[in-house]
Coordinates of C-alpha atoms and ligand atoms in Angstrom, one line a residue:
M19 CA -0.2 0.2 0.2
T20 CA 1.1 3.4 -0.9
K21 CA 2.6 4.9 2.6
Q22 CA 0.9 8.4 2.9
F23 CA 2.2 11.2 4.9
D24 CA 1.0 14.8 6.2
V25 CA 4.3 16.3 5.2
V26 CA 7.1 15.1 2.6
V27 CA 10.2 17.4 2.8
I28 CA 12.4 16.4 -0.4
G29 CA 16.0 17.7 0.8
G30 CA 17.6 17.0 4.1
G31 CA 19.8 20.1 4.5
P32 CA 19.2 23.0 7.3
G33 CA 16.1 23.9 5.4
G34 CA 14.6 20.5 4.7
Y35 CA 15.8 18.8 8.3
I36 CA 14.6 21.4 10.2
A37 CA 11.5 21.8 8.7
A38 CA 10.9 18.2 9.3
I39 CA 11.8 18.2 12.8
R40 CA 9.3 21.4 13.6
A41 CA 6.6 19.5 11.4
A42 CA 7.0 16.4 13.3
Q43 CA 6.8 18.4 16.6
L44 CA 3.5 20.0 15.7
G45 CA 1.8 16.4 15.4
F46 CA 2.5 15.9 11.8
N47 CA 3.5 12.5 10.2
V48 CA 6.5 13.5 8.2
A49 CA 8.9 12.0 5.7
C50 CA 12.1 13.2 4.7
I51 CA 13.7 12.5 1.7
D52 CA 17.4 13.4 1.0
E53 CA 19.8 11.9 -1.6
W54 CA 23.5 12.8 -0.3
K55 CA 25.8 9.9 -0.2
N56 CA 28.4 9.4 2.3
A57 CA 31.9 8.2 1.1
K58 CA 30.4 4.6 1.5
G59 CA 27.3 5.4 -0.4
G60 CA 25.3 5.7 2.6
P61 CA 22.9 8.8 3.9
A62 CA 24.7 11.9 5.2
L63 CA 21.7 14.1 6.1
G64 CA 22.7 17.9 6.6
G65 CA 22.9 18.8 2.9
T66 CA 25.6 21.0 1.5
C67 CA 25.8 22.8 4.9
T68 CA 26.9 19.8 6.9
N69 CA 28.5 17.9 4.0
V70 CA 30.4 20.3 1.9
G71 CA 29.5 24.0 3.3
C72 CA 29.4 25.6 6.4
I73 CA 30.7 22.7 9.1
P74 CA 33.4 21.4 6.9
S75 CA 34.7 24.9 6.0
K76 CA 34.8 26.0 9.7
A77 CA 36.2 23.1 10.8
L78 CA 39.4 23.6 8.5
L79 CA 39.2 27.5 9.4
Q80 CA 40.0 26.5 12.8
S81 CA 42.5 24.1 12.1
S82 CA 44.2 26.5 9.8
E83 CA 44.1 29.2 12.2
H84 CA 45.6 26.7 15.3
F85 CA 48.3 26.1 12.9
E86 CA 49.1 30.0 12.0
H87 CA 48.9 30.7 15.4
A88 CA 51.5 28.1 16.4
G89 CA 53.6 29.0 13.5
H90 CA 53.5 33.0 14.2
G91 CA 51.4 33.9 17.0
F92 CA 52.7 32.2 20.1
A93 CA 56.0 33.9 20.0
D94 CA 54.6 37.4 21.0
H95 CA 53.0 35.4 24.3
G96 CA 56.3 34.0 25.2
I97 CA 56.0 30.6 23.5
K98 CA 58.2 29.1 21.8
V99 CA 57.4 26.6 19.2
S100 CA 60.1 24.3 17.2
G101 CA 59.5 21.6 14.8
L102 CA 56.1 22.8 13.9
E103 CA 54.7 20.2 11.4
L104 CA 51.5 20.0 9.2
D105 CA 49.7 16.6 9.0
I106 CA 47.1 17.4 6.5
A107 CA 45.6 13.9 6.1
K108 CA 44.9 14.1 9.9
M109 CA 43.5 17.6 9.5
L110 CA 41.1 16.2 6.7
A111 CA 40.3 13.5 8.9
R112 CA 39.5 15.7 11.9
K113 CA 37.1 17.7 9.4
D114 CA 35.6 14.3 8.0
Q115 CA 34.7 13.3 11.9
V116 CA 32.9 16.7 12.6
V117 CA 30.9 16.1 9.4
K118 CA 30.1 12.8 10.3
Q119 CA 28.9 13.8 14.4
N120 CA 26.7 16.4 12.3
N121 CA 25.3 13.8 9.9
D122 CA 24.8 11.0 13.0
G123 CA 23.2 14.2 15.1
I124 CA 20.3 14.4 12.6
T125 CA 19.8 11.1 12.0
Y126 CA 19.6 10.6 16.0
L127 CA 16.8 13.8 15.8
F128 CA 14.9 12.1 13.1
K129 CA 14.5 9.1 15.1
K130 CA 13.5 11.2 18.4
N131 CA 10.8 13.0 16.4
K132 CA 9.6 9.8 14.5
I133 CA 10.5 11.2 11.0
T134 CA 10.6 8.6 8.2
S135 CA 13.6 8.8 6.4
F136 CA 14.2 7.9 2.7
H137 CA 17.4 7.8 1.1
G138 CA 17.4 8.7 -2.6
R139 CA 16.2 11.0 -5.1
G140 CA 12.6 12.5 -4.4
S141 CA 10.7 13.4 -7.6
F142 CA 7.1 15.0 -8.3
V143 CA 4.9 12.2 -10.1
K144 CA 1.4 13.8 -10.0
A145 CA -1.1 15.6 -8.1
A146 CA -3.3 12.6 -6.4
E147 CA -5.9 12.0 -4.1
G148 CA -4.8 13.4 -0.8
G149 CA -2.2 15.4 -2.1
Y150 CA 0.7 14.7 -4.3
E151 CA 2.6 11.5 -5.3
I152 CA 6.5 11.4 -5.0
K153 CA 8.8 9.3 -6.4
V154 CA 11.7 8.1 -4.2
A155 CA 14.9 6.6 -6.5
G156 CA 17.0 5.2 -4.1
A157 CA 18.5 1.4 -3.5
A158 CA 15.0 0.5 -4.1
E159 CA 12.2 2.5 -5.8
E160 CA 8.6 3.6 -4.3
T161 CA 6.2 5.9 -4.4
I162 CA 4.6 7.8 -1.4
V163 CA 1.8 10.3 -1.3
G164 CA 2.4 13.7 0.9
K165 CA -0.6 16.2 1.7
H166 CA 2.0 19.0 2.0
I167 CA 5.2 19.0 0.2
I168 CA 8.4 21.3 1.1
V169 CA 10.9 21.4 -1.4
A170 CA 14.2 22.0 0.0
T171 CA 16.8 21.1 -2.8
G172 CA 19.6 23.4 -2.0
S173 CA 22.0 25.0 -4.6
N174 CA 25.0 23.9 -6.4
A175 CA 28.3 25.6 -7.2
R176 CA 28.4 27.6 -10.5
A177 CA 30.9 26.8 -13.0
L178 CA 32.8 29.3 -15.3
P179 CA 32.0 28.7 -18.8
G180 CA 34.5 26.7 -20.5
A181 CA 36.0 25.5 -17.1
A182 CA 33.7 22.5 -16.0
F183 CA 34.7 21.3 -12.3
D184 CA 36.7 18.2 -12.4
E185 CA 37.4 18.4 -8.7
E186 CA 40.9 17.7 -9.3
N187 CA 42.4 20.8 -10.9
I188 CA 39.3 22.9 -11.1
L189 CA 37.4 22.6 -7.9
S190 CA 34.0 23.4 -6.2
N191 CA 33.5 24.2 -2.4
D192 CA 33.6 20.3 -2.6
G193 CA 37.0 19.4 -3.8
A194 CA 38.0 22.8 -2.0
L195 CA 37.5 21.1 1.4
R196 CA 39.4 18.2 0.5
I197 CA 42.8 19.3 -1.1
G198 CA 45.0 16.1 0.0
A199 CA 48.3 18.3 -0.3
V200 CA 48.8 21.9 0.4
P201 CA 49.1 23.7 -3.1
K202 CA 52.2 25.8 -3.8
K203 CA 49.9 27.8 -5.7
L204 CA 46.5 28.3 -5.7
A205 CA 43.7 30.4 -7.4
L206 CA 40.4 31.4 -6.5
I207 CA 37.9 32.9 -8.9
G208 CA 35.6 35.3 -6.8
S209 CA 36.2 37.2 -3.8
G210 CA 33.0 36.4 -2.2
V211 CA 32.3 34.5 1.0
I212 CA 33.7 31.0 -0.2
G213 CA 36.8 32.9 -1.7
L214 CA 37.8 34.4 1.2
E215 CA 37.3 31.6 3.9
M216 CA 38.8 29.0 1.2
G217 CA 41.6 31.2 0.4
S218 CA 42.4 31.9 4.1
V219 CA 42.4 28.2 4.9
W220 CA 45.0 27.4 2.4
R221 CA 47.1 30.7 2.6
R222 CA 47.6 29.8 6.5
L223 CA 48.5 26.2 5.7
G224 CA 51.7 27.7 3.4
S225 CA 49.6 28.3 -0.4
E226 CA 50.4 31.3 -2.3
V227 CA 47.2 32.5 -2.8
T228 CA 45.5 35.0 -5.2
V229 CA 41.9 35.7 -5.8
L230 CA 40.6 37.2 -8.9
E231 CA 37.3 39.4 -8.5
A232 CA 35.2 40.4 -11.4
L233 CA 34.1 43.5 -9.7
P234 CA 36.0 46.6 -9.0
T235 CA 34.9 47.1 -5.3
F236 CA 35.7 44.3 -3.0
L237 CA 33.1 42.9 -0.9
G238 CA 30.4 45.4 -2.1
A239 CA 27.6 43.7 -0.1
V240 CA 29.6 44.8 3.0
D241 CA 29.5 48.2 4.8
E242 CA 32.0 50.2 2.9
Q243 CA 34.1 51.2 6.2
I244 CA 34.2 47.6 7.3
A245 CA 35.2 46.1 3.9
K246 CA 38.1 48.6 3.5
E247 CA 39.2 47.5 7.2
A248 CA 39.1 43.7 6.5
K249 CA 40.8 44.3 2.9
K250 CA 43.9 45.8 4.6
A251 CA 44.0 42.6 7.0
F252 CA 43.8 40.6 4.2
D253 CA 46.6 42.5 2.4
K254 CA 48.7 42.5 5.3
Q255 CA 48.4 38.7 5.5
G256 CA 49.5 38.3 2.1
L257 CA 46.2 37.7 0.6
K258 CA 46.6 38.4 -2.8
I259 CA 43.2 39.9 -4.1
E260 CA 42.8 41.4 -7.6
L261 CA 39.9 43.5 -8.3
G262 CA 38.1 44.7 -11.3
V263 CA 39.5 41.6 -13.6
K264 CA 38.2 39.7 -16.3
V265 CA 38.8 36.2 -16.6
G266 CA 39.8 34.7 -20.0
E267 CA 40.6 31.2 -21.1
I268 CA 41.6 28.7 -18.3
K269 CA 43.5 25.7 -19.3
S270 CA 44.0 22.7 -17.4
G271 CA 46.6 19.7 -17.6
K272 CA 48.7 17.8 -15.8
K273 CA 51.0 20.4 -14.3
G274 CA 48.0 22.3 -13.0
V275 CA 45.9 25.3 -14.2
S276 CA 46.9 28.3 -16.5
I277 CA 44.5 31.1 -16.5
A278 CA 44.5 34.0 -18.7
W279 CA 43.1 37.2 -17.1
T280 CA 43.1 41.1 -17.9
N281 CA 43.8 43.1 -14.8
A282 CA 41.9 46.7 -14.0
K283 CA 44.0 48.4 -16.4
G284 CA 43.5 46.4 -18.9
E285 CA 46.9 44.5 -19.0
A286 CA 46.7 41.0 -20.3
Q287 CA 48.0 38.4 -17.6
V288 CA 48.6 34.7 -17.0
L289 CA 48.3 33.0 -13.9
D290 CA 49.6 29.3 -13.5
V291 CA 48.9 27.5 -10.3
D292 CA 48.4 23.8 -9.0
K293 CA 44.7 24.4 -8.1
L294 CA 41.7 26.6 -9.1
I295 CA 38.9 27.1 -6.8
V296 CA 35.9 28.5 -8.5
S297 CA 33.6 30.4 -6.2
I298 CA 31.5 32.6 -8.2
G299 CA 28.0 32.1 -6.6
R300 CA 25.7 29.3 -6.4
V301 CA 22.6 28.2 -8.3
P302 CA 19.4 26.9 -7.1
N303 CA 18.9 23.3 -7.3
T304 CA 15.9 21.4 -9.1
I305 CA 17.8 18.6 -10.8
G306 CA 16.0 15.8 -10.9
L307 CA 12.8 17.1 -9.0
A308 CA 10.6 16.9 -12.0
A309 CA 8.9 20.3 -11.3
D310 CA 7.5 19.9 -14.8
A311 CA 5.6 17.0 -13.9
V312 CA 2.9 18.9 -11.7
G313 CA 3.9 22.5 -13.2
L314 CA 5.7 24.0 -10.3
A315 CA 7.1 27.4 -11.2
L316 CA 10.5 28.5 -11.8
D317 CA 11.9 32.1 -12.2
E318 CA 14.3 33.1 -14.7
R319 CA 17.2 32.2 -12.5
G320 CA 15.9 28.7 -12.0
A321 CA 14.5 29.1 -8.4
I322 CA 11.5 28.1 -7.3
T323 CA 8.7 30.8 -7.5
V324 CA 7.7 31.7 -3.9
D325 CA 5.6 34.3 -2.3
G326 CA 6.6 35.9 1.1
D327 CA 5.6 33.1 3.0
C328 CA 7.2 30.2 1.0
K329 CA 3.8 29.2 -0.9
T330 CA 4.8 28.1 -4.6
N331 CA 2.4 28.6 -7.3
L332 CA 0.8 25.0 -6.4
P333 CA -1.5 24.5 -3.3
N334 CA 0.1 22.7 -0.5
V335 CA 3.5 23.0 -2.3
W336 CA 5.8 25.0 -0.2
A337 CA 9.7 25.9 -1.0
I338 CA 12.6 27.2 1.1
G339 CA 16.2 27.7 1.5
D340 CA 18.8 28.1 -1.4
V341 CA 16.3 26.9 -3.6
V342 CA 14.3 30.0 -3.1
R343 CA 14.9 33.9 -3.2
G344 CA 16.8 35.4 -0.6
P345 CA 20.4 35.0 1.0
M346 CA 21.8 31.7 0.5
L347 CA 22.7 30.8 4.3
A348 CA 21.8 27.9 6.3
H349 CA 20.0 30.2 9.3
K350 CA 17.7 31.4 6.7
A351 CA 16.9 28.2 5.2
E352 CA 16.3 26.9 8.9
E353 CA 14.1 29.9 9.7
E354 CA 11.9 29.4 6.4
G355 CA 11.7 25.7 7.6
V356 CA 10.1 26.5 11.0
A357 CA 7.8 29.2 9.8
V358 CA 6.3 26.9 6.8
A359 CA 5.7 23.8 9.3
E360 CA 4.2 26.6 11.5
R361 CA 1.9 27.9 8.7
I362 CA 1.0 24.0 7.6
A363 CA -0.1 24.0 10.9
G364 CA -2.5 27.1 11.0
Q365 CA -0.1 29.1 12.9
H366 CA 1.5 32.5 12.1
G367 CA 5.1 31.5 11.1
H368 CA 7.5 34.5 10.5
V369 CA 10.9 35.1 9.0
N370 CA 12.2 38.8 9.2
F371 CA 14.4 39.2 6.4
N372 CA 15.6 42.5 8.0
T373 CA 17.2 40.9 10.7
I374 CA 19.1 38.0 9.0
P375 CA 22.8 38.0 10.0
W376 CA 25.8 37.5 8.0
V377 CA 29.0 36.1 8.9
I378 CA 32.3 35.7 7.0
Y379 CA 34.4 33.4 9.0
T380 CA 38.0 35.2 8.0
H381 CA 40.5 36.3 10.3
P382 CA 39.6 39.2 11.1
E383 CA 35.8 37.9 10.8
I384 CA 33.0 40.1 9.2
A385 CA 29.6 40.3 10.4
W386 CA 26.9 42.2 9.8
V387 CA 23.1 42.6 10.3
G388 CA 20.8 45.3 8.7
Q389 CA 21.7 48.4 6.6
T390 CA 25.0 49.5 5.5
E391 CA 25.9 52.8 5.2
Q392 CA 26.0 52.9 1.3
Q393 CA 22.5 51.8 1.5
L394 CA 21.1 54.6 4.0
K395 CA 23.0 57.2 1.8
A396 CA 21.3 55.9 -1.5
E397 CA 17.9 55.7 0.3
G398 CA 18.5 59.5 1.7
R399 CA 17.7 58.5 5.0
A400 CA 18.9 60.7 8.0
Y401 CA 21.3 58.5 10.1
K402 CA 23.9 59.0 13.3
A403 CA 27.0 56.4 12.9
G404 CA 29.2 55.4 15.9
T405 CA 32.4 53.4 15.6
F406 CA 34.8 51.9 18.3
P407 CA 37.9 50.2 17.4
F408 CA 39.1 46.8 18.9
L409 CA 42.4 48.5 19.4
A410 CA 40.7 50.4 22.4
N411 CA 39.1 47.2 23.9
G412 CA 41.0 45.8 26.9
R413 CA 40.2 42.1 26.0
A414 CA 41.0 42.6 22.6
R415 CA 44.4 43.7 23.9
A416 CA 44.7 40.7 26.0
L417 CA 43.9 38.5 23.3
G418 CA 46.4 40.1 21.1
D419 CA 43.9 40.7 18.4
T420 CA 42.9 44.0 18.2
T421 CA 42.2 44.6 14.4
G422 CA 38.9 46.0 13.4
M423 CA 35.8 47.7 14.6
V424 CA 32.0 47.9 15.8
K425 CA 30.0 50.3 13.9
F426 CA 26.4 51.4 14.7
L427 CA 23.9 53.0 12.3
A428 CA 20.7 54.8 13.9
D429 CA 18.0 56.8 13.0
A430 CA 19.1 60.2 13.5
A431 CA 15.6 61.3 15.1
T432 CA 14.7 58.3 16.8
D433 CA 18.0 56.9 17.4
E434 CA 16.6 53.3 16.2
I435 CA 19.3 50.9 15.2
L436 CA 19.3 50.3 11.4
G437 CA 22.1 48.3 10.9
V438 CA 25.3 46.8 13.1
H439 CA 28.5 46.0 11.3
M440 CA 31.7 44.5 12.8
V441 CA 35.1 43.6 11.6
G442 CA 37.5 41.9 14.1
P443 CA 37.7 39.1 16.8
Q444 CA 34.8 36.6 17.6
V445 CA 32.4 39.3 16.0
S446 CA 30.6 36.0 14.5
E447 CA 29.2 35.6 18.2
L448 CA 29.0 39.5 18.9
I449 CA 26.8 39.8 16.1
S450 CA 23.7 38.3 18.0
E451 CA 23.5 41.0 20.3
A452 CA 22.8 43.6 17.6
V453 CA 20.5 41.0 16.1
V454 CA 18.2 40.7 19.1
A455 CA 18.3 44.6 19.7
M456 CA 17.1 45.2 16.2
E457 CA 14.4 42.4 16.7
F458 CA 13.2 44.5 19.7
K459 CA 13.3 47.5 17.7
A460 CA 15.8 48.8 20.3
S461 CA 17.7 52.3 20.4
A462 CA 21.6 52.8 20.2
E463 CA 20.9 54.4 23.6
D464 CA 19.3 51.2 25.1
I465 CA 22.7 49.2 24.1
A466 CA 24.7 52.0 25.8
R467 CA 22.8 51.7 29.0
I468 CA 23.0 48.1 29.3
C469 CA 25.7 46.6 31.6
H470 CA 28.4 44.6 29.8
A471 CA 31.0 42.1 31.3
H472 CA 34.3 43.7 31.5
P473 CA 36.9 43.0 29.9
S474 CA 34.8 41.4 27.2
L475 CA 34.8 42.1 23.3
S476 CA 30.9 42.8 23.7
E477 CA 32.2 46.1 25.4
A478 CA 33.2 47.4 21.9
T479 CA 29.9 46.8 20.9
K480 CA 28.3 49.2 23.8
E481 CA 30.9 51.6 23.2
A482 CA 30.2 51.8 19.3
A483 CA 26.4 52.5 20.6
L484 CA 27.8 55.2 23.1
A485 CA 29.9 56.3 20.0
V486 CA 26.7 57.4 18.1
D487 CA 25.9 60.0 20.8
K488 CA 29.3 60.8 20.8
R489 CA 30.3 59.8 24.3
T490 CA 32.5 56.5 24.0
L491 CA 34.3 56.1 27.6
N492 CA 37.4 54.6 26.4
F493 CA 38.3 56.1 23.4
Ligands
LIG8 P1 21.2 22.4 0.9 O1 21.8 22.3 1.9 O2 22.1 22.5 -0.4 O3 20.5 20.8 1.2 C1 19.7 20.3 0.2 C2 19.6 18.7 0.2 O4 18.7 18.3 -0.7 C3 21.1 18.2 0.1 O5 21.5 17.0 0.6 C4 20.6 17.6 -1.7 O6 21.4 16.2 -1.7 C5 19.5 17.0 -1.4 N1 18.7 17.1 -2.6 C6 18.6 17.9 -3.8 N2 17.9 17.7 -4.7 C7 16.9 16.6 -4.2 C8 15.8 15.4 -4.6 N3 15.3 15.8 -5.7 N4 15.6 14.4 -4.0 C9 16.2 14.1 -2.7 N5 17.3 14.8 -2.1 C10 17.5 16.2 -2.9 N6 25.7 29.2 5.2 C11 25.6 29.7 6.4 O7 24.8 30.2 7.0 N7 26.8 29.7 7.0 C12 28.0 29.5 6.6 O8 29.0 29.6 7.6 C13 28.0 28.6 5.4 N8 29.1 28.2 4.9 C14 29.0 27.9 3.6 C15 30.5 27.4 3.0 C16 30.6 26.8 2.0 C17 32.0 26.1 1.3 C18 29.3 26.7 1.2 C19 29.1 26.0 -0.4 C20 28.2 27.1 1.6 C21 28.0 27.6 2.8 N9 26.9 28.3 3.5 C22 26.5 28.7 4.6 C23 25.5 28.4 2.8 C24 24.8 26.8 3.1 O9 25.5 25.7 3.3 C25 23.6 27.0 2.6 O10 22.7 28.3 2.5 C26 22.5 25.8 3.0 O11 22.9 24.4 2.8 C27 21.0 26.0 2.3 O12 20.5 24.9 3.2 P2 19.2 24.2 2.1 O13 18.6 23.2 3.0 O14 18.5 25.0 1.2 O15 20.1 23.5 0.8
LIG9 P1 29.5 35.0 -3.5 O1 28.1 35.5 -4.3 O2 29.8 35.4 -2.1 O3 30.7 35.5 -4.2 C1 30.9 35.3 -5.6 C2 32.0 36.4 -6.2 O4 32.6 35.9 -7.5 C3 31.1 37.8 -6.3 O5 32.1 38.8 -5.7 C4 31.1 37.9 -7.9 O6 31.2 39.4 -8.4 C5 32.4 37.2 -8.4 N1 32.4 36.8 -9.5 C6 31.1 36.2 -10.3 N2 31.4 36.2 -11.4 C7 33.0 35.9 -11.8 C8 33.4 35.9 -12.7 N3 33.4 35.7 -13.6 N4 35.1 36.3 -12.3 C9 35.2 36.8 -11.3 N5 34.9 37.0 -10.4 C10 33.3 36.4 -10.6 O7 29.6 33.3 -3.7 P2 30.5 32.3 -3.3 O8 31.6 32.7 -2.8 O9 30.5 31.4 -4.4 O10 29.5 31.4 -2.2 C11 28.2 31.1 -2.6 C12 27.1 31.4 -1.0 O11 27.5 30.6 -0.2 C13 27.5 32.8 -0.8 O12 27.1 33.7 -1.2 C14 26.7 32.7 0.6 O13 25.6 32.6 0.4 C15 27.2 31.1 1.1 N6 28.1 31.0 1.8 C16 28.3 31.4 3.2 C17 29.0 31.7 4.0 C18 29.2 32.3 5.5 O14 28.1 32.3 5.6 N7 30.1 32.5 6.3 C19 30.4 30.9 3.5 C20 30.5 30.6 2.2 C21 29.5 30.4 1.2

């Protein structure tokens, strides 16, 4: 007999698995279909984020930062290190172990919440009595029916025309996370989030890294002042970033990759490297979903068309995460997953797109929420700005990590916080205070009047809020 479910989720990444858990919490009979295969061909729940994205990249960022500290940072603290060696195989194995812990964690959560897990590809067959028929093609093939369908099929790396990923020489995020020996020379095309994070990993481990970026501005979506500060730090580290370039022919062979490119002055250049990582954005993934079979509408980018509530053009079919509009972030996908499950239950799930934080896990880290100064200027909105440098923060000095600043932007008349931008140590953690403040429509003065522990990096947040009113205490 065909198995029937209240909710069938297609895709077990952060959008899909969280949607499945929330739907199960709300009392629905839930199935989740995911096709990701681990090295042994078995299931590996967690999608791009867990397998080849957020989690493994952060594991390698941590390991490579330890290596850099041991090599260059400890001496200042009076710690001498000799005979420092890199065991790249062990580093990669640790990263794989961290991934597996996360895969296993989701499997456990599915069991705990009585979610039926299918390993294989899910595709639409037709609208049917009681919902939609979905084919699951895995080790065996079967058809199930879901009253509500949540599509969470994620995204794939975008390839450069004429330079298909071979994951040997020309790498996507997948290959970039499992290079078996430190390349002497490494190029990255695209100085976005992956370009900077992966470029940092391999530079710290000893590669000579060049990043080729088409746009003339560095990190255009980031507040200009923060981006400028970050660029200074990356330049100092020796991460070579070329802006305003045009990439030409790419040749891949036994000796590596040769990239023809034109610099911002229009001069022709050739870059020969051992490996090339292409990080020029990601494309929504609907491969194998058979959207046509039920008339599920896609937009011109290939993303599933949804309204603000993640409803598609079909009744009871929803879509969330990277496969729909909006930032391609794991926490955005998760919030949409929770909201959709709650809407299915007749509740009023809500995602506030104005308070989704961004973090780039380089060193220094970059984090922000809300509007940038250039956006406020373009809107003609009257605002006040306040900044505070980590150089004047006692904890940052004790850490020996004083690069960067915290910056507040607040409405000129009401003092409501409109954006908070940070570059510096551990700002990935500091940004959540700003997110909470903005969710509660706090003013800069609200943060300025709150007691922050001393000595802590969070005092820089308080001081930047004080700076909006030109009354910092420590600078
Ligand atoms: P995905 O995570 O892509 O999951 C989709 C799942 O659906 C996959 O398992 C896929 O196999 C499966 N699937 C697809 N089609 C089918 C089908 N027809 N049938 C069955 N299964 C199917 N975001 C952050 O917020 N923080 C970070 O630090 C961060 N770091 C990143 C680092 C890298 C290198 C990359 C590439 C991305 C990073 N991201 C980060 C982005 C983040 O990974 C994505 O935004 C997030 O994974 C999107 O979640 P999702 O559930 O929409 O899709
Ligand atoms: P991205 O959108 O962040 O950056 C792509 C960069 O490539 C842009 O600067 C763009 O101008 C440039 N580019 C595009 N075409 C080019 C060309 N032909 N030549 C040279 N440069 C070109 O995309 P990226 O880095 O691939 O990451 C994809 C997404 O994954 C991110 O946007 C983000 O949503 C997510 N992600 C999030 C992370 C985080 O939250 N810390 C970490 C890594 C990825």
